[in-house]
Amino acid sequence: MRAELHLARRYLGRLRRRTHVATVSAISLVSLALGVLALVVTLSLLEGFQSTIRRELVQRSAHARVEPVAGRVLPDAGELASVLQKELPNVGMTEIVTGTCLARSFADAIPALVDGRSGAQRVAVDQILAARLGVGPGEEIEVISSRRRLTPLGPVPVRARLEVADVVAPQPGREGGALIVPLAVAQRLLWGKPVVEAIELRDPAQPWRLARRVRQVLAGRFAEVRVDGLQQLHSSLLLALSMERVMIFVAVGLMLVVASLNLLCNVAMIAAEKRTDLAVLAGLGLTPSGLRRLFVLLGLAIGLLATIAGAGLGSLLAVILDRTHALSLPQGVFIVSSVPFRVRPEMVGTVAMLALVLAVLASWLPARSVARRDPAEGLRYE
Amino acid sequence: MSEPEQIVRLCNAAKAYGEGPRRIQVLEGLDLEVRRGELVAVVGPSGVGKSTLLHIIGLLDRPDAGELELNGLEVSDLNPEARARMRNTLIGFVFQYHYLLDELDARDNVALPLRIAGRTSRVAKGRAEELLSRVGLSDRASHFPDQLSGGELQRVAVARALAMKPPLLLADEPTGNLDRENSEMLFSLVRELHLLEGLTSIIVTHDEEMAGRCDRAFRLAPAGERSGYV
């Protein structure tokens, strides 16, 4: 192994003497490094956007939701709430009642989601509903429920006139309009009694683990409820993000495959050019497995240098672009004003491993062919 | 166990190149024995198979038929890995062209067989410097092949061939690319080292005068004709 390492180092280290091997190796190295750089920068860009989306999701959505397994009303809601409050004292808890009502203003009448929350003190409409109804803070809207009550004039829909206090950003992934009202208002509009449909919980310290903790608390005590975490509540969006990451990795990773094909060609060229040298090395006693190791080492060394250079420069570029906000986005297009980049060490590690594996594979094929050659053949041709 | 008297024993060897109508029989029914410590010249006309014979003895090529014993060991059926290890420890090669590696300086070229054998860098370099000194090139140790003359290159090649202290030295027209003066210097060097290192040497040469200065000369005849010591 010592001789193979020594030879690989000498073959690669003679760039100053401008030997063909060193020049060809340098070309392979640069192309592989560019592939690694492109993959690191692209994945950092993707991770930047996706982490922004996930952060928004965590900021604006419930981190866990307790719902009935069957039906719409949460059984033993009071006891459930007190257990959760006792066991998870630092977790924010909101009792929920939701349903669709007709929201009407002087301008229009459209179906809207009525979102009754125990923490809500005033009425807020989201930007979608505010735009559709043409209302803002201080204005009144009428909310008409599908529930009816009996009056001397016959059954009439339950209705309420509500003053809009705030206009808020819509929930992620919600397309229709919604209004957030105090729990009691929603209970009166939708049920006519003090029921709770779900309990939403928030723990900014550990948002992605909250559901598991809630399940542990409720295990064996409340069999008729189901606990969904962020993963379940936003499964479509998170699956789309994961798919996007995989597809981009595969697509941009093809650059690495092309670069390693270039490496394969170059190592094969080295093998052809060094035909006599290899025959001499075999003559001096380098075994076929030693010759194979020499070429794999050449490929691995090129791959290692390219990976270090590509991953280092790619990470640096991504960090600089992120810190300097060099790539700005038009206002209102996205939730951030510049293209975000985020370098994750495990992502860089995966790219590095892929590059190294491809480099070894690319050099393995010529190495195998070199090892099978008859030593006398190289000398005879010379 | 005592070492066998014959270091090389080739029996009924045959070798052909090509197939069909283009097939050329180079060696046929060839027998050759070389005793330990001998300096043997192999002579014969061009194309008769002198290099092929040397490649077969040096385990660089396999005969199509026949048996080969080196140092008392039947080597015809050895696998490529074992043949390579045997080349490293048992045989030193000097070719007509020096075949030094361009990327290595003279010292590293000479040290190469030792590194292949797994010796440490210090040991390999020490032995290389000792050998370069013996061939009169201690001041050229850090020179690369393109900085050395033809005669110097061949002397470095001789030093490399002896790096592992092999018992058998095979030289394929080592003076073929050199002028008269350098040829004489190189042959004298090989003969001196042959004696000092206790080698058995087989030298392929066209030079009848040089062959005459060897212990014995083996005349290789075209396939079908009788080859033998003269």
Coordinates of C-alpha atoms in Angstrom, one line a residue, chain B residues 23-134:
Chain B
R23 CA 0.4 -17.0 -36.2
I24 CA 4.1 -16.8 -35.6
Q25 CA 5.9 -19.5 -33.7
V26 CA 8.7 -17.8 -31.8
L27 CA 9.9 -20.5 -29.5
E28 CA 9.5 -24.2 -29.9
G29 CA 10.8 -27.1 -27.8
L30 CA 13.3 -24.8 -26.1
D31 CA 15.4 -26.1 -23.2
L32 CA 17.6 -23.8 -21.2
E33 CA 19.5 -24.2 -17.9
V34 CA 21.4 -21.5 -16.1
R35 CA 23.7 -22.4 -13.1
R36 CA 23.8 -20.2 -10.0
G37 CA 26.5 -17.5 -10.3
E38 CA 26.8 -17.7 -14.1
L39 CA 26.9 -14.7 -16.4
V40 CA 25.1 -16.0 -19.5
A41 CA 24.7 -14.1 -22.8
V42 CA 21.7 -14.9 -25.0
V43 CA 22.5 -14.2 -28.7
G44 CA 20.7 -14.7 -31.9
P45 CA 19.3 -12.8 -34.9
S46 CA 16.6 -10.2 -34.6
G47 CA 13.1 -11.5 -34.1
V48 CA 14.2 -14.9 -33.0
G49 CA 12.5 -14.4 -29.6
K50 CA 15.3 -13.3 -27.3
S51 CA 13.2 -10.8 -25.5
T52 CA 10.3 -13.3 -25.3
L53 CA 12.6 -15.8 -23.7
L54 CA 13.7 -13.2 -21.2
H55 CA 10.1 -12.2 -20.4
I56 CA 9.2 -15.9 -19.9
I57 CA 12.1 -16.4 -17.5
G58 CA 11.3 -13.1 -15.8
L59 CA 7.6 -14.1 -15.3
L60 CA 6.4 -11.2 -17.3
D61 CA 5.0 -13.6 -19.9
R62 CA 3.8 -17.2 -19.9
P63 CA 4.9 -19.9 -22.3
D64 CA 2.2 -21.7 -24.3
A65 CA 3.8 -25.0 -23.4
G66 CA 6.7 -26.2 -21.3
E67 CA 7.8 -25.9 -17.7
L68 CA 9.8 -23.3 -15.9
E69 CA 11.7 -23.7 -12.6
L70 CA 13.1 -20.7 -10.9
N71 CA 15.4 -21.2 -7.9
G72 CA 14.1 -24.8 -7.6
L73 CA 10.4 -23.8 -7.7
E74 CA 8.0 -24.8 -10.5
V75 CA 6.4 -21.5 -11.4
S76 CA 4.3 -22.3 -14.5
D77 CA 1.1 -22.5 -12.5
L78 CA 1.6 -19.6 -10.1
N79 CA -1.2 -17.0 -10.0
P80 CA -0.5 -13.4 -11.1
E81 CA -0.1 -12.2 -7.5
A82 CA 2.5 -14.8 -6.6
R83 CA 4.3 -14.2 -9.9
A84 CA 4.5 -10.5 -9.1
R85 CA 5.8 -11.2 -5.6
M86 CA 8.4 -13.5 -7.1
R87 CA 9.5 -10.9 -9.6
N88 CA 9.9 -8.4 -6.8
T89 CA 12.2 -10.6 -4.6
L90 CA 13.9 -12.9 -7.1
I91 CA 14.4 -11.0 -10.3
G92 CA 16.0 -7.7 -11.3
F93 CA 15.3 -6.3 -14.8
V94 CA 17.3 -4.0 -17.0
F95 CA 15.6 -3.2 -20.3
Q96 CA 17.0 -1.8 -23.6
Y97 CA 15.2 1.4 -22.7
H98 CA 15.7 2.6 -19.2
Y99 CA 11.9 2.7 -18.4
L100 CA 12.4 5.0 -15.4
L101 CA 9.3 6.7 -14.2
D102 CA 9.3 10.3 -15.2
E103 CA 7.5 11.5 -12.1
L104 CA 10.2 10.1 -9.7
D105 CA 13.7 11.3 -9.3
A106 CA 16.6 8.8 -9.5
R107 CA 16.6 8.0 -5.8
D108 CA 12.8 7.3 -5.8
N109 CA 13.1 5.2 -9.0
V110 CA 15.8 3.0 -7.5
A111 CA 13.8 2.8 -4.2
L112 CA 10.6 1.7 -6.0
P113 CA 11.1 -2.1 -5.7
L114 CA 11.8 -1.7 -2.0
R115 CA 8.6 0.4 -1.5
I116 CA 6.7 -2.3 -3.5
A117 CA 8.1 -4.9 -1.1
G118 CA 6.8 -2.8 1.8
R119 CA 10.1 -1.4 3.1
T120 CA 9.9 1.9 5.0
S121 CA 10.8 5.1 3.1
R122 CA 14.0 5.5 5.2
V123 CA 15.2 2.0 4.4
A124 CA 14.3 2.3 0.7
K125 CA 16.0 5.6 0.3
G126 CA 19.1 4.5 2.2
R127 CA 19.5 1.4 -0.1
A128 CA 18.8 3.6 -3.2
E129 CA 21.5 6.1 -2.2
E130 CA 23.9 3.2 -1.6
L131 CA 23.3 1.8 -5.0
L132 CA 23.4 5.1 -6.8
S133 CA 26.8 5.6 -5.2
R134 CA 27.9 2.2 -6.4

